[in-house]
Amino acid sequence: MTYTKKCRKSGGAVITPALQALTSRATPDSQQGELQGVLTSLHALSMVISPLLMTSVFAWFIRPETSLYLPGAPFLLALVLMAAGFLLFLRARPAVA
């Protein structure tokens, strides 16, 4: 469990600074503080909403009266959300000539 948690945390430790670097390069100097504030706010908001959402989804799909017993539903929801984010990224990315 500890090894898995460390691997997961190390991925976030690499992705967050890389995301901030990419977005800060595309933002004018006069708006850097606003950008970092928005990124930090979104990160904090996701840290609050994610456990609440995923535990609710898990509880819903392991209820005795549910027609579909699926304890992996939070992982499937995470997959769908990540795919949606990836599609938004591809759509918003400027075309390279």
PDB file of N, CA and C in Angstrom:
ATOM      1  N   MET A   1       0.831  -1.193   0.000  1.00  0.00           N
ATOM      2  CA  MET A   1       0.000   0.000   0.000  1.00  0.00           C
ATOM      3  C   MET A   1       0.868   1.247   0.000  1.00  0.00           C
ATOM      4  N   THR A   2       1.896   1.261   0.801  1.00  0.00           N
ATOM      5  CA  THR A   2       2.762   2.431   0.873  1.00  0.00           C
ATOM      6  C   THR A   2       3.487   2.651  -0.446  1.00  0.00           C
ATOM      7  N   TYR A   3       3.945   1.561  -1.071  1.00  0.00           N
ATOM      8  CA  TYR A   3       4.636   1.670  -2.347  1.00  0.00           C
ATOM      9  C   TYR A   3       3.712   2.249  -3.418  1.00  0.00           C
ATOM     10  N   THR A   4       2.466   1.783  -3.453  1.00  0.00           N
ATOM     11  CA  THR A   4       1.502   2.275  -4.428  1.00  0.00           C
ATOM     12  C   THR A   4       1.221   3.755  -4.207  1.00  0.00           C
ATOM     13  N   LYS A   5       1.075   4.137  -2.966  1.00  0.00           N
ATOM     14  CA  LYS A   5       0.801   5.536  -2.659  1.00  0.00           C
ATOM     15  C   LYS A   5       1.981   6.425  -3.064  1.00  0.00           C
ATOM     16  N   LYS A   6       3.186   5.955  -2.827  1.00  0.00           N
ATOM     17  CA  LYS A   6       4.369   6.735  -3.206  1.00  0.00           C
ATOM     18  C   LYS A   6       4.464   6.890  -4.716  1.00  0.00           C
ATOM     19  N   CYS A   7       4.158   5.833  -5.448  1.00  0.00           N
ATOM     20  CA  CYS A   7       4.194   5.914  -6.912  1.00  0.00           C
ATOM     21  C   CYS A   7       3.154   6.905  -7.427  1.00  0.00           C
ATOM     22  N   ARG A   8       1.975   6.872  -6.843  1.00  0.00           N
ATOM     23  CA  ARG A   8       0.910   7.782  -7.253  1.00  0.00           C
ATOM     24  C   ARG A   8       1.272   9.227  -6.931  1.00  0.00           C
ATOM     25  N   LYS A   9       1.814   9.450  -5.759  1.00  0.00           N
ATOM     26  CA  LYS A   9       2.197  10.802  -5.354  1.00  0.00           C
ATOM     27  C   LYS A   9       3.343  11.335  -6.209  1.00  0.00           C
ATOM     28  N   SER A  10       4.273  10.462  -6.594  1.00  0.00           N
ATOM     29  CA  SER A  10       5.394  10.928  -7.406  1.00  0.00           C
ATOM     30  C   SER A  10       4.920  11.357  -8.787  1.00  0.00           C
ATOM     31  N   GLY A  11       3.891  10.706  -9.322  1.00  0.00           N
ATOM     32  CA  GLY A  11       3.332  11.135 -10.597  1.00  0.00           C
ATOM     33  C   GLY A  11       2.750  12.529 -10.504  1.00  0.00           C
ATOM     34  N   GLY A  12       2.023  12.805  -9.434  1.00  0.00           N
ATOM     35  CA  GLY A  12       1.466  14.135  -9.220  1.00  0.00           C
ATOM     36  C   GLY A  12       2.541  15.174  -8.986  1.00  0.00           C
ATOM     37  N   ALA A  13       3.637  14.753  -8.367  1.00  0.00           N
ATOM     38  CA  ALA A  13       4.735  15.682  -8.114  1.00  0.00           C
ATOM     39  C   ALA A  13       5.432  16.087  -9.401  1.00  0.00           C
ATOM     40  N   VAL A  14       5.337  15.276 -10.432  1.00  0.00           N
ATOM     41  CA  VAL A  14       5.939  15.597 -11.722  1.00  0.00           C
ATOM     42  C   VAL A  14       4.951  16.349 -12.610  1.00  0.00           C
ATOM     43  N   ILE A  15       3.701  15.939 -12.589  1.00  0.00           N
ATOM     44  CA  ILE A  15       2.710  16.504 -13.499  1.00  0.00           C
ATOM     45  C   ILE A  15       2.344  17.940 -13.136  1.00  0.00           C
ATOM     46  N   THR A  16       2.147  18.227 -11.872  1.00  0.00           N
ATOM     47  CA  THR A  16       1.715  19.564 -11.474  1.00  0.00           C
ATOM     48  C   THR A  16       2.719  20.643 -11.863  1.00  0.00           C
ATOM     49  N   PRO A  17       4.009  20.519 -11.551  1.00  0.00           N
ATOM     50  CA  PRO A  17       4.951  21.553 -11.990  1.00  0.00           C
ATOM     51  C   PRO A  17       5.054  21.657 -13.513  1.00  0.00           C
ATOM     52  N   ALA A  18       4.946  20.523 -14.206  1.00  0.00           N
ATOM     53  CA  ALA A  18       5.009  20.563 -15.670  1.00  0.00           C
ATOM     54  C   ALA A  18       3.807  21.312 -16.238  1.00  0.00           C
ATOM     55  N   LEU A  19       2.634  21.070 -15.680  1.00  0.00           N
ATOM     56  CA  LEU A  19       1.433  21.775 -16.113  1.00  0.00           C
ATOM     57  C   LEU A  19       1.556  23.267 -15.848  1.00  0.00           C
ATOM     58  N   GLN A  20       2.052  23.628 -14.680  1.00  0.00           N
ATOM     59  CA  GLN A  20       2.220  25.035 -14.356  1.00  0.00           C
ATOM     60  C   GLN A  20       3.240  25.702 -15.269  1.00  0.00           C
ATOM     61  N   ALA A  21       4.298  24.993 -15.627  1.00  0.00           N
ATOM     62  CA  ALA A  21       5.307  25.557 -16.525  1.00  0.00           C
ATOM     63  C   ALA A  21       4.733  25.790 -17.917  1.00  0.00           C
ATOM     64  N   LEU A  22       3.982  24.815 -18.420  1.00  0.00           N
ATOM     65  CA  LEU A  22       3.392  24.971 -19.748  1.00  0.00           C
ATOM     66  C   LEU A  22       2.392  26.117 -19.808  1.00  0.00           C
ATOM     67  N   THR A  23       1.565  26.214 -18.798  1.00  0.00           N
ATOM     68  CA  THR A  23       0.559  27.276 -18.811  1.00  0.00           C
ATOM     69  C   THR A  23       1.174  28.639 -18.551  1.00  0.00           C
ATOM     70  N   SER A  24       2.215  28.705 -17.745  1.00  0.00           N
ATOM     71  CA  SER A  24       2.821  30.010 -17.472  1.00  0.00           C
ATOM     72  C   SER A  24       3.566  30.550 -18.688  1.00  0.00           C
ATOM     73  N   ARG A  25       4.070  29.670 -19.539  1.00  0.00           N
ATOM     74  CA  ARG A  25       4.713  30.130 -20.773  1.00  0.00           C
ATOM     75  C   ARG A  25       3.713  30.744 -21.734  1.00  0.00           C
ATOM     76  N   ALA A  26       2.482  30.273 -21.692  1.00  0.00           N
ATOM     77  CA  ALA A  26       1.450  30.764 -22.601  1.00  0.00           C
ATOM     78  C   ALA A  26       0.687  31.962 -22.045  1.00  0.00           C
ATOM     79  N   THR A  27       1.060  32.423 -20.865  1.00  0.00           N
ATOM     80  CA  THR A  27       0.354  33.520 -20.201  1.00  0.00           C
ATOM     81  C   THR A  27       1.259  34.742 -20.107  1.00  0.00           C
ATOM     82  N   PRO A  28       0.711  35.935 -20.376  1.00  0.00           N
ATOM     83  CA  PRO A  28       1.526  37.147 -20.250  1.00  0.00           C
ATOM     84  C   PRO A  28       2.002  37.368 -18.812  1.00  0.00           C
ATOM     85  N   ASP A  29       3.103  38.099 -18.673  1.00  0.00           N
ATOM     86  CA  ASP A  29       3.674  38.356 -17.345  1.00  0.00           C
ATOM     87  C   ASP A  29       2.694  39.042 -16.402  1.00  0.00           C
ATOM     88  N   SER A  30       1.826  39.878 -16.948  1.00  0.00           N
ATOM     89  CA  SER A  30       0.888  40.620 -16.099  1.00  0.00           C
ATOM     90  C   SER A  30      -0.209  39.738 -15.512  1.00  0.00           C
ATOM     91  N   GLN A  31      -0.356  38.517 -16.009  1.00  0.00           N
ATOM     92  CA  GLN A  31      -1.418  37.632 -15.525  1.00  0.00           C
ATOM     93  C   GLN A  31      -0.887  36.366 -14.858  1.00  0.00           C
ATOM     94  N   GLN A  32       0.398  36.327 -14.545  1.00  0.00           N
ATOM     95  CA  GLN A  32       0.992  35.130 -13.938  1.00  0.00           C
ATOM     96  C   GLN A  32       0.389  34.803 -12.575  1.00  0.00           C
ATOM     97  N   GLY A  33       0.204  35.803 -11.748  1.00  0.00           N
ATOM     98  CA  GLY A  33      -0.367  35.568 -10.415  1.00  0.00           C
ATOM     99  C   GLY A  33      -1.779  35.035 -10.485  1.00  0.00           C
ATOM    100  N   GLU A  34      -2.559  35.593 -11.401  1.00  0.00           N
ATOM    101  CA  GLU A  34      -3.930  35.132 -11.578  1.00  0.00           C
ATOM    102  C   GLU A  34      -3.955  33.676 -12.045  1.00  0.00           C
ATOM    103  N   LEU A  35      -3.080  33.348 -12.968  1.00  0.00           N
ATOM    104  CA  LEU A  35      -2.996  31.970 -13.465  1.00  0.00           C
ATOM    105  C   LEU A  35      -2.638  31.005 -12.344  1.00  0.00           C
ATOM    106  N   GLN A  36      -1.619  31.320 -11.570  1.00  0.00           N
ATOM    107  CA  GLN A  36      -1.206  30.422 -10.488  1.00  0.00           C
ATOM    108  C   GLN A  36      -2.294  30.298  -9.432  1.00  0.00           C
ATOM    109  N   GLY A  37      -3.018  31.378  -9.191  1.00  0.00           N
ATOM    110  CA  GLY A  37      -4.130  31.318  -8.244  1.00  0.00           C
ATOM    111  C   GLY A  37      -5.245  30.410  -8.722  1.00  0.00           C
ATOM    112  N   VAL A  38      -5.561  30.490 -10.015  1.00  0.00           N
ATOM    113  CA  VAL A  38      -6.607  29.640 -10.583  1.00  0.00           C
ATOM    114  C   VAL A  38      -6.179  28.175 -10.533  1.00  0.00           C
ATOM    115  N   LEU A  39      -4.930  27.885 -10.915  1.00  0.00           N
ATOM    116  CA  LEU A  39      -4.456  26.501 -10.884  1.00  0.00           C
ATOM    117  C   LEU A  39      -4.469  25.933  -9.471  1.00  0.00           C
ATOM    118  N   THR A  40      -4.026  26.727  -8.506  1.00  0.00           N
ATOM    119  CA  THR A  40      -4.016  26.265  -7.117  1.00  0.00           C
ATOM    120  C   THR A  40      -5.436  26.070  -6.594  1.00  0.00           C
ATOM    121  N   SER A  41      -6.341  26.962  -6.967  1.00  0.00           N
ATOM    122  CA  SER A  41      -7.737  26.830  -6.538  1.00  0.00           C
ATOM    123  C   SER A  41      -8.384  25.583  -7.125  1.00  0.00           C
ATOM    124  N   LEU A  42      -8.130  25.317  -8.409  1.00  0.00           N
ATOM    125  CA  LEU A  42      -8.678  24.115  -9.028  1.00  0.00           C
ATOM    126  C   LEU A  42      -8.121  22.853  -8.387  1.00  0.00           C
ATOM    127  N   HIS A  43      -6.851  22.874  -8.066  1.00  0.00           N
ATOM    128  CA  HIS A  43      -6.239  21.720  -7.405  1.00  0.00           C
ATOM    129  C   HIS A  43      -6.860  21.494  -6.026  1.00  0.00           C
ATOM    130  N   ALA A  44      -7.015  22.552  -5.261  1.00  0.00           N
ATOM    131  CA  ALA A  44      -7.607  22.428  -3.925  1.00  0.00           C
ATOM    132  C   ALA A  44      -9.059  21.960  -4.005  1.00  0.00           C
ATOM    133  N   LEU A  45      -9.796  22.498  -4.961  1.00  0.00           N
ATOM    134  CA  LEU A  45     -11.188  22.101  -5.129  1.00  0.00           C
ATOM    135  C   LEU A  45     -11.301  20.626  -5.506  1.00  0.00           C
ATOM    136  N   SER A  46     -10.418  20.173  -6.365  1.00  0.00           N
ATOM    137  CA  SER A  46     -10.453  18.759  -6.752  1.00  0.00           C
ATOM    138  C   SER A  46     -10.081  17.847  -5.588  1.00  0.00           C
ATOM    139  N   MET A  47      -9.230  18.315  -4.692  1.00  0.00           N
ATOM    140  CA  MET A  47      -8.848  17.517  -3.532  1.00  0.00           C
ATOM    141  C   MET A  47     -10.010  17.390  -2.535  1.00  0.00           C
ATOM    142  N   VAL A  48     -10.961  18.306  -2.593  1.00  0.00           N
ATOM    143  CA  VAL A  48     -12.134  18.230  -1.723  1.00  0.00           C
ATOM    144  C   VAL A  48     -13.246  17.410  -2.378  1.00  0.00           C
ATOM    145  N   ILE A  49     -13.494  17.679  -3.658  1.00  0.00           N
ATOM    146  CA  ILE A  49     -14.617  17.050  -4.350  1.00  0.00           C
ATOM    147  C   ILE A  49     -14.350  15.583  -4.681  1.00  0.00           C
ATOM    148  N   SER A  50     -13.146  15.252  -5.071  1.00  0.00           N
ATOM    149  CA  SER A  50     -12.841  13.898  -5.526  1.00  0.00           C
ATOM    150  C   SER A  50     -13.154  12.812  -4.495  1.00  0.00           C
ATOM    151  N   PRO A  51     -12.692  12.918  -3.258  1.00  0.00           N
ATOM    152  CA  PRO A  51     -13.036  11.858  -2.295  1.00  0.00           C
ATOM    153  C   PRO A  51     -14.536  11.741  -2.038  1.00  0.00           C
ATOM    154  N   LEU A  52     -15.223  12.875  -2.011  1.00  0.00           N
ATOM    155  CA  LEU A  52     -16.668  12.834  -1.789  1.00  0.00           C
ATOM    156  C   LEU A  52     -17.381  12.156  -2.956  1.00  0.00           C
ATOM    157  N   LEU A  53     -16.997  12.508  -4.167  1.00  0.00           N
ATOM    158  CA  LEU A  53     -17.622  11.933  -5.348  1.00  0.00           C
ATOM    159  C   LEU A  53     -17.313  10.441  -5.481  1.00  0.00           C
ATOM    160  N   MET A  54     -16.060  10.091  -5.335  1.00  0.00           N
ATOM    161  CA  MET A  54     -15.670   8.692  -5.555  1.00  0.00           C
ATOM    162  C   MET A  54     -16.223   7.753  -4.482  1.00  0.00           C
ATOM    163  N   THR A  55     -16.268   8.205  -3.236  1.00  0.00           N
ATOM    164  CA  THR A  55     -16.849   7.338  -2.204  1.00  0.00           C
ATOM    165  C   THR A  55     -18.358   7.196  -2.390  1.00  0.00           C
ATOM    166  N   SER A  56     -19.005   8.245  -2.876  1.00  0.00           N
ATOM    167  CA  SER A  56     -20.441   8.147  -3.162  1.00  0.00           C
ATOM    168  C   SER A  56     -20.707   7.170  -4.301  1.00  0.00           C
ATOM    169  N   VAL A  57     -19.896   7.244  -5.342  1.00  0.00           N
ATOM    170  CA  VAL A  57     -20.044   6.312  -6.464  1.00  0.00           C
ATOM    171  C   VAL A  57     -19.787   4.881  -5.986  1.00  0.00           C
ATOM    172  N   PHE A  58     -18.762   4.695  -5.191  1.00  0.00           N
ATOM    173  CA  PHE A  58     -18.453   3.361  -4.660  1.00  0.00           C
ATOM    174  C   PHE A  58     -19.622   2.830  -3.826  1.00  0.00           C
ATOM    175  N   ALA A  59     -20.141   3.669  -2.928  1.00  0.00           N
ATOM    176  CA  ALA A  59     -21.255   3.242  -2.072  1.00  0.00           C
ATOM    177  C   ALA A  59     -22.486   2.897  -2.902  1.00  0.00           C
ATOM    178  N   TRP A  60     -22.729   3.645  -3.965  1.00  0.00           N
ATOM    179  CA  TRP A  60     -23.897   3.399  -4.810  1.00  0.00           C
ATOM    180  C   TRP A  60     -23.806   2.035  -5.491  1.00  0.00           C
ATOM    181  N   PHE A  61     -22.625   1.680  -5.970  1.00  0.00           N
ATOM    182  CA  PHE A  61     -22.484   0.458  -6.747  1.00  0.00           C
ATOM    183  C   PHE A  61     -22.204  -0.790  -5.909  1.00  0.00           C
ATOM    184  N   ILE A  62     -22.090  -0.655  -4.593  1.00  0.00           N
ATOM    185  CA  ILE A  62     -21.946  -1.855  -3.759  1.00  0.00           C
ATOM    186  C   ILE A  62     -23.158  -2.061  -2.845  1.00  0.00           C
ATOM    187  N   ARG A  63     -24.197  -1.267  -3.039  1.00  0.00           N
ATOM    188  CA  ARG A  63     -25.412  -1.445  -2.242  1.00  0.00           C
ATOM    189  C   ARG A  63     -25.996  -2.836  -2.476  1.00  0.00           C
ATOM    190  N   PRO A  64     -26.621  -3.413  -1.469  1.00  0.00           N
ATOM    191  CA  PRO A  64     -27.238  -4.731  -1.658  1.00  0.00           C
ATOM    192  C   PRO A  64     -28.362  -4.716  -2.692  1.00  0.00           C
ATOM    193  N   GLU A  65     -29.093  -3.621  -2.805  1.00  0.00           N
ATOM    194  CA  GLU A  65     -30.234  -3.575  -3.721  1.00  0.00           C
ATOM    195  C   GLU A  65     -29.870  -3.089  -5.128  1.00  0.00           C
ATOM    196  N   THR A  66     -28.599  -2.882  -5.409  1.00  0.00           N
ATOM    197  CA  THR A  66     -28.214  -2.443  -6.743  1.00  0.00           C
ATOM    198  C   THR A  66     -28.284  -3.595  -7.741  1.00  0.00           C
ATOM    199  N   SER A  67     -28.637  -3.259  -8.972  1.00  0.00           N
ATOM    200  CA  SER A  67     -28.735  -4.307  -9.995  1.00  0.00           C
ATOM    201  C   SER A  67     -27.378  -4.625 -10.608  1.00  0.00           C
ATOM    202  N   LEU A  68     -26.428  -3.715 -10.468  1.00  0.00           N
ATOM    203  CA  LEU A  68     -25.094  -3.916 -11.024  1.00  0.00           C
ATOM    204  C   LEU A  68     -24.065  -3.740  -9.911  1.00  0.00           C
ATOM    205  N   TYR A  69     -23.522  -4.843  -9.424  1.00  0.00           N
ATOM    206  CA  TYR A  69     -22.497  -4.795  -8.381  1.00  0.00           C
ATOM    207  C   TYR A  69     -21.166  -4.509  -9.064  1.00  0.00           C
ATOM    208  N   LEU A  70     -20.631  -3.307  -8.853  1.00  0.00           N
ATOM    209  CA  LEU A  70     -19.419  -2.898  -9.543  1.00  0.00           C
ATOM    210  C   LEU A  70     -18.543  -2.078  -8.591  1.00  0.00           C
ATOM    211  N   PRO A  71     -17.743  -2.739  -7.767  1.00  0.00           N
ATOM    212  CA  PRO A  71     -16.899  -2.002  -6.833  1.00  0.00           C
ATOM    213  C   PRO A  71     -15.811  -1.175  -7.519  1.00  0.00           C
ATOM    214  N   GLY A  72     -15.550  -1.431  -8.787  1.00  0.00           N
ATOM    215  CA  GLY A  72     -14.552  -0.656  -9.520  1.00  0.00           C
ATOM    216  C   GLY A  72     -15.126   0.571 -10.209  1.00  0.00           C
ATOM    217  N   ALA A  73     -16.352   0.927  -9.919  1.00  0.00           N
ATOM    218  CA  ALA A  73     -17.010   2.067 -10.563  1.00  0.00           C
ATOM    219  C   ALA A  73     -16.244   3.388 -10.398  1.00  0.00           C
ATOM    220  N   PRO A  74     -15.645   3.677  -9.235  1.00  0.00           N
ATOM    221  CA  PRO A  74     -14.884   4.917  -9.131  1.00  0.00           C
ATOM    222  C   PRO A  74     -13.705   4.974 -10.118  1.00  0.00           C
ATOM    223  N   PHE A  75     -13.097   3.831 -10.387  1.00  0.00           N
ATOM    224  CA  PHE A  75     -11.989   3.801 -11.342  1.00  0.00           C
ATOM    225  C   PHE A  75     -12.496   4.045 -12.762  1.00  0.00           C
ATOM    226  N   LEU A  76     -13.665   3.487 -13.076  1.00  0.00           N
ATOM    227  CA  LEU A  76     -14.255   3.737 -14.390  1.00  0.00           C
ATOM    228  C   LEU A  76     -14.646   5.203 -14.547  1.00  0.00           C
ATOM    229  N   LEU A  77     -15.177   5.796 -13.494  1.00  0.00           N
ATOM    230  CA  LEU A  77     -15.512   7.219 -13.531  1.00  0.00           C
ATOM    231  C   LEU A  77     -14.252   8.053 -13.715  1.00  0.00           C
ATOM    232  N   ALA A  78     -13.183   7.689 -13.032  1.00  0.00           N
ATOM    233  CA  ALA A  78     -11.913   8.408 -13.197  1.00  0.00           C
ATOM    234  C   ALA A  78     -11.410   8.295 -14.631  1.00  0.00           C
ATOM    235  N   LEU A  79     -11.565   7.122 -15.229  1.00  0.00           N
ATOM    236  CA  LEU A  79     -11.170   6.923 -16.622  1.00  0.00           C
ATOM    237  C   LEU A  79     -11.974   7.827 -17.554  1.00  0.00           C
ATOM    238  N   VAL A  80     -13.277   7.902 -17.331  1.00  0.00           N
ATOM    239  CA  VAL A  80     -14.134   8.746 -18.167  1.00  0.00           C
ATOM    240  C   VAL A  80     -13.749  10.219 -18.006  1.00  0.00           C
ATOM    241  N   LEU A  81     -13.506  10.646 -16.784  1.00  0.00           N
ATOM    242  CA  LEU A  81     -13.124  12.047 -16.555  1.00  0.00           C
ATOM    243  C   LEU A  81     -11.768  12.369 -17.175  1.00  0.00           C
ATOM    244  N   MET A  82     -10.835  11.442 -17.087  1.00  0.00           N
ATOM    245  CA  MET A  82      -9.520  11.666 -17.693  1.00  0.00           C
ATOM    246  C   MET A  82      -9.621  11.701 -19.216  1.00  0.00           C
ATOM    247  N   ALA A  83     -10.443  10.839 -19.794  1.00  0.00           N
ATOM    248  CA  ALA A  83     -10.636  10.842 -21.243  1.00  0.00           C
ATOM    249  C   ALA A  83     -11.288  12.150 -21.698  1.00  0.00           C
ATOM    250  N   ALA A  84     -12.251  12.629 -20.927  1.00  0.00           N
ATOM    251  CA  ALA A  84     -12.891  13.906 -21.265  1.00  0.00           C
ATOM    252  C   ALA A  84     -11.875  15.053 -21.192  1.00  0.00           C
ATOM    253  N   GLY A  85     -11.035  15.047 -20.167  1.00  0.00           N
ATOM    254  CA  GLY A  85      -9.997  16.067 -20.066  1.00  0.00           C
ATOM    255  C   GLY A  85      -9.006  16.001 -21.206  1.00  0.00           C
ATOM    256  N   PHE A  86      -8.653  14.786 -21.627  1.00  0.00           N
ATOM    257  CA  PHE A  86      -7.728  14.617 -22.748  1.00  0.00           C
ATOM    258  C   PHE A  86      -8.348  15.132 -24.040  1.00  0.00           C
ATOM    259  N   LEU A  87      -9.637  14.850 -24.249  1.00  0.00           N
ATOM    260  CA  LEU A  87     -10.306  15.354 -25.443  1.00  0.00           C
ATOM    261  C   LEU A  87     -10.391  16.879 -25.439  1.00  0.00           C
ATOM    262  N   LEU A  88     -10.634  17.464 -24.277  1.00  0.00           N
ATOM    263  CA  LEU A  88     -10.629  18.933 -24.180  1.00  0.00           C
ATOM    264  C   LEU A  88      -9.255  19.490 -24.486  1.00  0.00           C
ATOM    265  N   PHE A  89      -8.228  18.800 -24.015  1.00  0.00           N
ATOM    266  CA  PHE A  89      -6.851  19.223 -24.292  1.00  0.00           C
ATOM    267  C   PHE A  89      -6.566  19.192 -25.790  1.00  0.00           C
ATOM    268  N   LEU A  90      -6.957  18.124 -26.454  1.00  0.00           N
ATOM    269  CA  LEU A  90      -6.721  18.017 -27.893  1.00  0.00           C
ATOM    270  C   LEU A  90      -7.488  19.077 -28.670  1.00  0.00           C
ATOM    271  N   ARG A  91      -8.680  19.381 -28.213  1.00  0.00           N
ATOM    272  CA  ARG A  91      -9.502  20.378 -28.907  1.00  0.00           C
ATOM    273  C   ARG A  91      -8.983  21.799 -28.695  1.00  0.00           C
ATOM    274  N   ALA A  92      -8.472  22.095 -27.508  1.00  0.00           N
ATOM    275  CA  ALA A  92      -8.037  23.454 -27.178  1.00  0.00           C
ATOM    276  C   ALA A  92      -6.607  23.726 -27.617  1.00  0.00           C
ATOM    277  N   ARG A  93      -5.868  22.695 -27.944  1.00  0.00           N
ATOM    278  CA  ARG A  93      -4.461  22.842 -28.325  1.00  0.00           C
ATOM    279  C   ARG A  93      -4.360  23.564 -29.653  1.00  0.00           C
ATOM    280  N   PRO A  94      -3.479  24.581 -29.755  1.00  0.00           N
ATOM    281  CA  PRO A  94      -3.342  25.280 -31.036  1.00  0.00           C
ATOM    282  C   PRO A  94      -2.674  24.364 -32.062  1.00  0.00           C
ATOM    283  N   ALA A  95      -3.077  24.513 -33.297  1.00  0.00           N
ATOM    284  CA  ALA A  95      -2.522  23.700 -34.371  1.00  0.00           C
ATOM    285  C   ALA A  95      -1.090  24.150 -34.670  1.00  0.00           C
ATOM    286  N   VAL A  96      -0.202  23.191 -34.806  1.00  0.00           N
ATOM    287  CA  VAL A  96       1.203  23.473 -35.123  1.00  0.00           C
ATOM    288  C   VAL A  96       1.361  23.378 -36.645  1.00  0.00           C
ATOM    289  N   ALA A  97       1.887  24.460 -37.214  1.00  0.00           N
ATOM    290  CA  ALA A  97       2.031  24.483 -38.681  1.00  0.00           C
ATOM    291  C   ALA A  97       3.298  23.801 -39.133  1.00  0.00           C
TER     292      ALA A  97
END
